[in-house]
CSV table of C-alpha atoms and ligand atoms in Angstrom, one decimal:
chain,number,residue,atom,x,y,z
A,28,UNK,CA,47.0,48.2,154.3
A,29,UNK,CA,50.8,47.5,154.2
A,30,UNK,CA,51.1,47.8,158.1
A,31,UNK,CA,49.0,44.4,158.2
A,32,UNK,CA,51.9,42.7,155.9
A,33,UNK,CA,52.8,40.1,157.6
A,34,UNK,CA,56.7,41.0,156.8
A,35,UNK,CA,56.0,44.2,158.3
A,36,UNK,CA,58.4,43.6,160.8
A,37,UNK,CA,61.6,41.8,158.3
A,38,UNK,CA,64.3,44.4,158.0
A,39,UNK,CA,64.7,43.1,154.2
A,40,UNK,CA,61.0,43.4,153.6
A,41,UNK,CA,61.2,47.1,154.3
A,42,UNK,CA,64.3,48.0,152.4
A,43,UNK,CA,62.4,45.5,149.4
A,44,UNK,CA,59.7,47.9,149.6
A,45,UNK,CA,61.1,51.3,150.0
A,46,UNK,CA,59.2,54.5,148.3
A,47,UNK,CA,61.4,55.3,145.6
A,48,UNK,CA,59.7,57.0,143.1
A,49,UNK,CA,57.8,60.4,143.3
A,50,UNK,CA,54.6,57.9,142.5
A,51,UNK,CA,54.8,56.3,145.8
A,52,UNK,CA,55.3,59.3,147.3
A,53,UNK,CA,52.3,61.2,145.7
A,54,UNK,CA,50.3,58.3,146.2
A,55,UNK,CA,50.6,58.2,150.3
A,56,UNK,CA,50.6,62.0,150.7
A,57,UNK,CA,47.0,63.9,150.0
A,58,UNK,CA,47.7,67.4,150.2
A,59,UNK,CA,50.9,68.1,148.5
A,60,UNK,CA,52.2,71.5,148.6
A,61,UNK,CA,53.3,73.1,145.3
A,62,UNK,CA,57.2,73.2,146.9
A,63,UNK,CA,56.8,69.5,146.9
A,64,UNK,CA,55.3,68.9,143.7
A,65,UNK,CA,57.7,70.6,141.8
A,66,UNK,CA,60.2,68.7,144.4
A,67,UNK,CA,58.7,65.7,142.9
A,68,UNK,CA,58.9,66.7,139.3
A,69,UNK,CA,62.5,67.9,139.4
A,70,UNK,CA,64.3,67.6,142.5
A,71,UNK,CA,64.6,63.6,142.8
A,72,UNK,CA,66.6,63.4,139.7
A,73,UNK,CA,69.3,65.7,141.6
A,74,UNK,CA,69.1,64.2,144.9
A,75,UNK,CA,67.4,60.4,144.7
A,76,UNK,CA,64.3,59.6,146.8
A,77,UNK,CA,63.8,56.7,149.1
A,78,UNK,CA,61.8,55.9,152.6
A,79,UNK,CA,61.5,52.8,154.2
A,80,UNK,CA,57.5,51.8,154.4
A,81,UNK,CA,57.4,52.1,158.6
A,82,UNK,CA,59.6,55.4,158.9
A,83,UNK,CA,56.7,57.1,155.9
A,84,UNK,CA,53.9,55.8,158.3
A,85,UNK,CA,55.2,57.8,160.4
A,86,UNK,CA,54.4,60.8,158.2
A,87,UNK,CA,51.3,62.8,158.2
A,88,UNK,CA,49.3,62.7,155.0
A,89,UNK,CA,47.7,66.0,155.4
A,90,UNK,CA,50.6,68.3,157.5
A,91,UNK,CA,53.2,69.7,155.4
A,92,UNK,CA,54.8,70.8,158.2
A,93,UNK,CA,55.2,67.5,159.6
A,94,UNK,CA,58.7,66.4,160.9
A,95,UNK,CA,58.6,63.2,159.8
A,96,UNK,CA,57.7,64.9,156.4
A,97,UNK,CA,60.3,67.7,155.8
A,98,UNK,CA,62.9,64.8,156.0
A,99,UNK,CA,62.1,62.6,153.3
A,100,UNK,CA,59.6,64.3,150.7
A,101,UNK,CA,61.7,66.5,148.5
A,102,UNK,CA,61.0,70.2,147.5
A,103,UNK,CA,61.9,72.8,145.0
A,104,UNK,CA,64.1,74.6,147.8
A,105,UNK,CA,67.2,71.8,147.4
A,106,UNK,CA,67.7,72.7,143.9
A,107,UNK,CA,66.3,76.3,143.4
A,108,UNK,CA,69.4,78.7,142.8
A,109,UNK,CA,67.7,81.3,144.8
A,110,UNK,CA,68.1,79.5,148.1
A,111,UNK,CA,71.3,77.2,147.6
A,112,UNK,CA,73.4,80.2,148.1
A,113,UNK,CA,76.6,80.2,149.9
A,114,UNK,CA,77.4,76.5,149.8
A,115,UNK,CA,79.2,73.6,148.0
A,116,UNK,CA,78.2,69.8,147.5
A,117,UNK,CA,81.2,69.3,149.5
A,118,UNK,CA,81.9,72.1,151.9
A,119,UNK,CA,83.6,70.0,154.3
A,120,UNK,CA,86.5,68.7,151.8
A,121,UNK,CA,85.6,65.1,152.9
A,122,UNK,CA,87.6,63.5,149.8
A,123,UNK,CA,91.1,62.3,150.1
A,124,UNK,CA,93.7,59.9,148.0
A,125,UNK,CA,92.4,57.2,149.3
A,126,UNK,CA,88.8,56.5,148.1
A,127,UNK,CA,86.1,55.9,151.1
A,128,UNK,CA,88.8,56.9,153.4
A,129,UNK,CA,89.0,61.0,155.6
A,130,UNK,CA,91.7,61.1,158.0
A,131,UNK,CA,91.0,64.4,159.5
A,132,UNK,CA,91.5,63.8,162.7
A,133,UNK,CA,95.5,62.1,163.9
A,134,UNK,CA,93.3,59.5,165.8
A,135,UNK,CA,90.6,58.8,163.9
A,136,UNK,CA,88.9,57.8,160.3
A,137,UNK,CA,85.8,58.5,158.6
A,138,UNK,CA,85.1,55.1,156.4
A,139,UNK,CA,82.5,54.7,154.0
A,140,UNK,CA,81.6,51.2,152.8
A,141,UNK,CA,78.5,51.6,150.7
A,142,UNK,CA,76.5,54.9,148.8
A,143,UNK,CA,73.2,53.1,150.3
A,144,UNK,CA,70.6,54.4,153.1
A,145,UNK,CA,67.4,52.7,153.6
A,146,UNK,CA,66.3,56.1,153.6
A,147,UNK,CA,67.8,59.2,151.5
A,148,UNK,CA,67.0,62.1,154.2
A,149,UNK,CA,66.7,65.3,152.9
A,150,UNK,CA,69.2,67.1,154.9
A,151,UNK,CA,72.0,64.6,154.3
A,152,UNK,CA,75.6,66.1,153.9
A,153,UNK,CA,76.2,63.8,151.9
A,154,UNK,CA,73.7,64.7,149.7
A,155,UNK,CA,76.4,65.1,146.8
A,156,UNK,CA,77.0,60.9,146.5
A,157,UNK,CA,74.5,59.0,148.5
A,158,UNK,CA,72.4,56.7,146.4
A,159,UNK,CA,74.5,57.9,143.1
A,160,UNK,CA,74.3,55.0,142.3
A,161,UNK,CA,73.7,52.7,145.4
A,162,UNK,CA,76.9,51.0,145.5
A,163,UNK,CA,79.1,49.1,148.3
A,164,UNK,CA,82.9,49.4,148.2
A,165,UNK,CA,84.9,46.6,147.0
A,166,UNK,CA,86.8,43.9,148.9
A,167,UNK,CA,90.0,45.8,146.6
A,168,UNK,CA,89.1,49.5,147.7
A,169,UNK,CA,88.6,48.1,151.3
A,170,UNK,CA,92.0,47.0,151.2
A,171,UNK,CA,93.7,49.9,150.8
A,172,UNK,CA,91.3,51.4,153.5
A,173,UNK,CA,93.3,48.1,155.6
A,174,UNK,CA,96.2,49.1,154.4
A,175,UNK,CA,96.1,52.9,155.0
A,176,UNK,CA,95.0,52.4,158.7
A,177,UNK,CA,97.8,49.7,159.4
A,178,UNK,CA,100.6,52.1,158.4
A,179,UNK,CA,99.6,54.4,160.2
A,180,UNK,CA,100.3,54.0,164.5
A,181,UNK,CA,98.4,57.1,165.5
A,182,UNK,CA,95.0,56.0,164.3
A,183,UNK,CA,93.1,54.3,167.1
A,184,UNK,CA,89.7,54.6,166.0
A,185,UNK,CA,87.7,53.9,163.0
A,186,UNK,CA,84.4,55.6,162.8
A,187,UNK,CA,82.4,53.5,159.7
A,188,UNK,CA,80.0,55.7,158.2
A,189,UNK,CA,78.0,55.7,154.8
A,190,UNK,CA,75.6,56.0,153.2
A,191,UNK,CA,74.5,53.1,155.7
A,192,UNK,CA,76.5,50.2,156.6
A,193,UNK,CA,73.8,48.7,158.3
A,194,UNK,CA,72.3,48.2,154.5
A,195,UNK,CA,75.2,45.7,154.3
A,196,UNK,CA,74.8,41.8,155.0
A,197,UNK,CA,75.6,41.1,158.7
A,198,UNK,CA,78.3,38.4,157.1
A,199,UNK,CA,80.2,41.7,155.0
A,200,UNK,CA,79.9,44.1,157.9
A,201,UNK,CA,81.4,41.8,160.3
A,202,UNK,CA,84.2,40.4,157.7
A,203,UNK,CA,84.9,44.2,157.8
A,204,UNK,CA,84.9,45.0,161.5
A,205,UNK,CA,86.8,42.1,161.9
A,206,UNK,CA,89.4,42.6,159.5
A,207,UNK,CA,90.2,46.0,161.5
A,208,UNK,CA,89.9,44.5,164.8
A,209,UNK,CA,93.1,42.7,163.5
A,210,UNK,CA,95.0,45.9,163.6
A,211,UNK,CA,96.3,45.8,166.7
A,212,UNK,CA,96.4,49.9,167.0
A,213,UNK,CA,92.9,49.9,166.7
A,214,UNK,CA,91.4,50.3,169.7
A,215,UNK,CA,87.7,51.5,169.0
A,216,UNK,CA,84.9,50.9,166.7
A,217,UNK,CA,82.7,53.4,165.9
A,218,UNK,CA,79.8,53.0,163.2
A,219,UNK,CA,77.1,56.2,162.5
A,220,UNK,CA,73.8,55.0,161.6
A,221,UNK,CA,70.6,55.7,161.3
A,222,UNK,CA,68.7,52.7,160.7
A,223,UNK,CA,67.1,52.6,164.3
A,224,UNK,CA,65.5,56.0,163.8
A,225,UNK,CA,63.9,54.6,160.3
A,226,UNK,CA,64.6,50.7,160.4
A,227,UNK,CA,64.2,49.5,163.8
A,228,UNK,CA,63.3,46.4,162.5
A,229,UNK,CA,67.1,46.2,161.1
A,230,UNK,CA,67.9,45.2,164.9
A,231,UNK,CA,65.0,42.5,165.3
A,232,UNK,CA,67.7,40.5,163.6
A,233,UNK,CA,68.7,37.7,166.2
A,234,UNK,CA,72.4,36.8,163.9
A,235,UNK,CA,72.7,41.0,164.0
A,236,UNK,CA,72.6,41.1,167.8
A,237,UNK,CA,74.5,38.2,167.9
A,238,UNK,CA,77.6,39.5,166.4
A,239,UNK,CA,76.8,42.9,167.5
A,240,UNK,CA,77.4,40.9,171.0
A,241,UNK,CA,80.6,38.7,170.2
A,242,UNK,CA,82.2,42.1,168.6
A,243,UNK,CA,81.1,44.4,171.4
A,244,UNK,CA,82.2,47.6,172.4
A,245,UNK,CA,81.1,49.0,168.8
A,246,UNK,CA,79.9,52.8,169.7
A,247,UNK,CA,76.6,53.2,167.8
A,248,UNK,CA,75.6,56.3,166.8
A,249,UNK,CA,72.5,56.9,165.3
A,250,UNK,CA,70.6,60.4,163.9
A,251,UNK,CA,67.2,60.9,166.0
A,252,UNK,CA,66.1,64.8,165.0
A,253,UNK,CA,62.1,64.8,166.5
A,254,UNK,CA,60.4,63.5,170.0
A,255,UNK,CA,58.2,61.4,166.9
A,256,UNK,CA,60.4,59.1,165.5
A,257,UNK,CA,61.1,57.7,169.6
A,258,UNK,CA,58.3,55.1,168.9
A,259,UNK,CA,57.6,51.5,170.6
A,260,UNK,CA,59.5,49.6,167.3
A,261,UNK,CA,62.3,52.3,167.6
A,262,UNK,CA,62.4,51.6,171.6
A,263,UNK,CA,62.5,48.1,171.1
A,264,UNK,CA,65.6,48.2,168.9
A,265,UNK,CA,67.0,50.4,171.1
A,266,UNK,CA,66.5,47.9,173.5
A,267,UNK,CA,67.9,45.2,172.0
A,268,UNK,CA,71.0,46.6,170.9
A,269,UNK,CA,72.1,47.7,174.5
A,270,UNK,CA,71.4,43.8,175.4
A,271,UNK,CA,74.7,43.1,173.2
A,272,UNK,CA,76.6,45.4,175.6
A,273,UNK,CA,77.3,48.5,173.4
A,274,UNK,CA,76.3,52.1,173.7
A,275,UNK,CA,74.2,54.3,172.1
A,276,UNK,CA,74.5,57.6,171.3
A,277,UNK,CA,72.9,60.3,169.1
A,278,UNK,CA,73.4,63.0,166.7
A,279,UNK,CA,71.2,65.5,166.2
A,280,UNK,CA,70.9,68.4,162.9
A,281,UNK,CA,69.4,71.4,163.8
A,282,UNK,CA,66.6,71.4,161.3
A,283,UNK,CA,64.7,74.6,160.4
A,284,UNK,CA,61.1,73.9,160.9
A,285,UNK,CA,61.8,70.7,161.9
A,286,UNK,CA,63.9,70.9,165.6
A,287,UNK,CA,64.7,74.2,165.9
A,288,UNK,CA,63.1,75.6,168.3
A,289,UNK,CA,63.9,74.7,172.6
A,290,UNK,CA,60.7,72.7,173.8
A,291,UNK,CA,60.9,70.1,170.7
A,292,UNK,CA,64.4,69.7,171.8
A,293,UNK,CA,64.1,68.7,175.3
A,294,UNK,CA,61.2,66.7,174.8
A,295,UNK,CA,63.5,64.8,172.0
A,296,UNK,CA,66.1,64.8,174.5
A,297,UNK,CA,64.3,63.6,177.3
A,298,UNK,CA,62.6,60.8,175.3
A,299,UNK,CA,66.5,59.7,174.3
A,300,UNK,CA,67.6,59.5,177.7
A,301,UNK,CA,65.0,57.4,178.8
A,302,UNK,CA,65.2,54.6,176.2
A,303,UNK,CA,68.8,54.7,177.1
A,304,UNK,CA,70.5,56.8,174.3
A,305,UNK,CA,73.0,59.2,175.1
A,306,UNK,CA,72.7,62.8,173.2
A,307,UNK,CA,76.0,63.3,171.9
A,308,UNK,CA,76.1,66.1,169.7
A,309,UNK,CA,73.5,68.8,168.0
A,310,UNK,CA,74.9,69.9,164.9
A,311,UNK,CA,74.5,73.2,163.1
A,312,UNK,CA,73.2,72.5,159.4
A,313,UNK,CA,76.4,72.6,157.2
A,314,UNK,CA,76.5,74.7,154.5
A,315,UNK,CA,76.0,72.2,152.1
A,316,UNK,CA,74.4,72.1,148.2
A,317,UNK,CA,70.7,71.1,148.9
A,318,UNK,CA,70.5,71.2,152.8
A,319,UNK,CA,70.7,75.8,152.8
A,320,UNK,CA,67.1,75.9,153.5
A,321,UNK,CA,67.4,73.7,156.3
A,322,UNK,CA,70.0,76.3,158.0
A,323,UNK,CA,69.0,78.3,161.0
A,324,UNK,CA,71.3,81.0,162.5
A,325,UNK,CA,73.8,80.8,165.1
A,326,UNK,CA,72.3,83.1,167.1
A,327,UNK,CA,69.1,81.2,167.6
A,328,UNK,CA,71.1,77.8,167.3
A,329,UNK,CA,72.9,79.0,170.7
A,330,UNK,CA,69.9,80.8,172.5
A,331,UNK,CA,67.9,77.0,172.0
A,332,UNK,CA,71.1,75.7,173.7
A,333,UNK,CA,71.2,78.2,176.6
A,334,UNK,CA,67.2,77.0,176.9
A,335,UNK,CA,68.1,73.3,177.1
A,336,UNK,CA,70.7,74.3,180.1
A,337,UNK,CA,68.5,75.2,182.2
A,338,UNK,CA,65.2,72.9,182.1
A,339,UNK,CA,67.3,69.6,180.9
A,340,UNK,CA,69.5,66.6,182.8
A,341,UNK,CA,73.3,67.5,182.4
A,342,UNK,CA,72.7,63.7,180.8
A,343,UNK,CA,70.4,65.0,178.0
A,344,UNK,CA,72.8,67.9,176.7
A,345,UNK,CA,74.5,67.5,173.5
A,346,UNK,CA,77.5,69.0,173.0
A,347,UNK,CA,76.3,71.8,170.0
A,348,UNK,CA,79.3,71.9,167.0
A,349,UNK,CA,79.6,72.6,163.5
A,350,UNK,CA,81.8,71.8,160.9
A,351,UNK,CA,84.4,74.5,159.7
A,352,UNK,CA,84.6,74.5,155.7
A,353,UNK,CA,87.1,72.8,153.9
A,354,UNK,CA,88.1,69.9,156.0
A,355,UNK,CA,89.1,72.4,159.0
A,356,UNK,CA,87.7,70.2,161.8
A,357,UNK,CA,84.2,70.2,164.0
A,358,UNK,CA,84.4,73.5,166.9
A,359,UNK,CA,82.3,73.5,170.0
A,360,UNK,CA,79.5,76.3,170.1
A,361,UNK,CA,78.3,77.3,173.3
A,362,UNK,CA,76.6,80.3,175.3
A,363,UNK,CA,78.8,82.2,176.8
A,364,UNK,CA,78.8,81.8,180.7
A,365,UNK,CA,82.0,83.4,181.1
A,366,UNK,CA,81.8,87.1,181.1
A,367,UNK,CA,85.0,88.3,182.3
A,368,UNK,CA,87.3,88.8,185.0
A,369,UNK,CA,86.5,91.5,187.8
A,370,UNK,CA,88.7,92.9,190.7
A,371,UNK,CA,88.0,90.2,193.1
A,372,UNK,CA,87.2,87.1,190.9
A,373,UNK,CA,85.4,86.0,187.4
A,374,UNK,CA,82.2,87.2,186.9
A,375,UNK,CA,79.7,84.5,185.5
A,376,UNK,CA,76.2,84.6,184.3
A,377,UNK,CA,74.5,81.4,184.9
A,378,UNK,CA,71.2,79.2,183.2
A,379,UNK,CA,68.6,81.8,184.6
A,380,UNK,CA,70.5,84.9,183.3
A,381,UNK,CA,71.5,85.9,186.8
A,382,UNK,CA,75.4,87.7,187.3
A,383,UNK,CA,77.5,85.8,189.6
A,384,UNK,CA,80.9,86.3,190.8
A,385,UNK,CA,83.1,83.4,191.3
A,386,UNK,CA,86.0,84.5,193.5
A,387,UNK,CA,89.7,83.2,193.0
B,24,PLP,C1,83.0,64.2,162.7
B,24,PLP,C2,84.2,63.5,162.2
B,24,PLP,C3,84.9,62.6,163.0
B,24,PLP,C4,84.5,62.3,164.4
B,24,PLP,O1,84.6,63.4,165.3
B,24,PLP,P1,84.2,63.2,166.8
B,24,PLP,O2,84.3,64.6,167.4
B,24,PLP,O3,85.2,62.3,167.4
B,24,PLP,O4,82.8,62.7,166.9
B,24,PLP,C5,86.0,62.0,162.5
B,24,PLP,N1,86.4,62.2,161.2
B,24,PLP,C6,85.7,63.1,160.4
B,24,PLP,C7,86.2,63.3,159.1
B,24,PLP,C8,84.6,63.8,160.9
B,24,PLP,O5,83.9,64.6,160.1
């Protein structure tokens, strides 16, 4: 079928022939569960559909509980006022006077150039305005986004975000990036993606690579959340990128029934590490309109940590965060190691559990 199209493997191909309707969908799945059906019924016109053709072959036509699955088939759950309790299409306050522009941060910015992913993930924070309507920012919004970051000394960084700016032509991405590389404060470019997780193909693009190159450092962080989606095409990408001499890092969401449990995590982890892909953070699920049924408590979120301390590379932990609501800022979340402080020293408890004191 399709994976014999001899396009298979063009980047625009794929985003030409995303899944976008809840026909597609129902036509590659065989066994829909009645969550989904009704997700297919009602819950796209809330929160849009999309998948690229190679990240739904990755999907199992028969295993609702498939990871691949959960992240891109949508279900009653995102929309039923029984479950999205406690939360707000934009609990973190990401808005500000200047559109496409958060300036949480002193020395950084969040920049969003375009509403479009190749994929709409079913988790997405940004659930509230990605792919409502698929829309890239104009050359006038982008300049006060210039402007706003030249005034201002104390930003250094500029972390470009989306939607996906990696849906953009390489010749407006790199007008962009170039245009702040002009600012002579700026010292580092960051942009969050996640098209080599579900377009690999995106970086089989010789001009990409190219000007990834002539641009480099650009930090690239990308969103890998299951050992599944760390394929040959995704390694390959991978690969290619860190030829143009610029890292890679990851973010992960703790997903329920998707990542959230310790083994699925270290074998993700491990899998990361040794295509070359540094695991930067693992975020709790943000309370977010849609994504509450994806949450998973704290309390597990940090006993899956304490499990990845002890059987994992200090290279393959994540720092685990969350985002305080209303713009307050991302906190770290660990186990505690530190118990107190005794008569002769601090007393510890380390990976295996076991009490240690650590004299002064
Ligand atoms: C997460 C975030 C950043 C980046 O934070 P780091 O800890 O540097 O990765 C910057 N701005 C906003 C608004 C964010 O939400």
């Amino acid at each position: 079928m399709w994976k014999r199209d001899r396009n298979w493997n063009n980047w625009r191909w794929q985003l030409k022939n995303r899944v976008k309707t809840p026909e597609g969908l129902k036509n590659y799945f065989e066994n829909l569960t009645e969550e989904e059906i009704k997700g297919l019924q009602f819950t796209y016109k809330s929160f849009p559909i999309a998948v690229t053709p190679y990240y739904l072959s990755l999907a199992d036509k028969r295993d609702p509980s498939c990871p691949i699955r959960k992240q891109i088939v949508p279900t009653y759950s995102e929309i039923d006022p029984n479950v999205q309790v406690f939360c707000e299409p934009n609990a973190l306050n990401e808005e500000s006077e200047i559109p496409h522009l958060t300036h949480r941060y002193p020395d950084r910015v969040l920049v969003t150039l375009t509403t479009m992913c190749p994929v709409y993930c079913r988790h997405c924070m940004r659930k509230r305005k990605v792919g409502k309507p698929e829309k890239a920012i104009s050359e006038e919004e982008f300049a006060s986004i210039w402007d706003y970051i030249k005034k201002r000394q104390q930003i250094r960084e500029v972390l470009i975000s989306g939607g996906d700016p990696l849906v953009l032509s390489n010749e407006k991405l790199f007008h962009y990036i170039g245009e702040l590389k002009k600012i002579d404060h700026i010292e580092v470019i960051r942009i969050g993606t996640r098209t080599p997780v579900i377009l690999p193909q995106r970086f089989y693009d010789g001009e990409l690579l190219r000007l990834l190159e002539k641009f480099s450092p650009i930090w690239i962080v990308t969103h890998f959340n299951h050992p599944k989606e760390v394929t040959e095409e995704v390694t390959q990408a991978v690969k290619n990128i860190r030829k143009t001499a610029n890292p890679v890092l990851n973010q992960t969401v703790l997903l329920k029934g998707v990542n959230d449990d310790t083994p699925t995590l270290e074998e993700l982890f491990r899998k990361l590490v040794k295509i070359g892909v540094k695991p930067y953070y693992l975020f709790h699920c943000d309370p977010i309109y849609g994504v509450v049924h994806f949450r998973t408590s704290l309390e597990k979120g940090i006993k899956i940590v304490a499990g990845l301390r002890g059987r994992l590379s200090g290279l393959a932990q994540p720092t685990y965060a969350l985002d305080l609501p209303g713009g307050k800022g991302k906190v770290v979340i660990n186990p505690q190691y530190l118990l107190g402080k005794g008569e002769s020293g601090y007393i510890f408890r380390n990976y295996e559990g076991e009490i240690v004191e650590y004299r002064l």
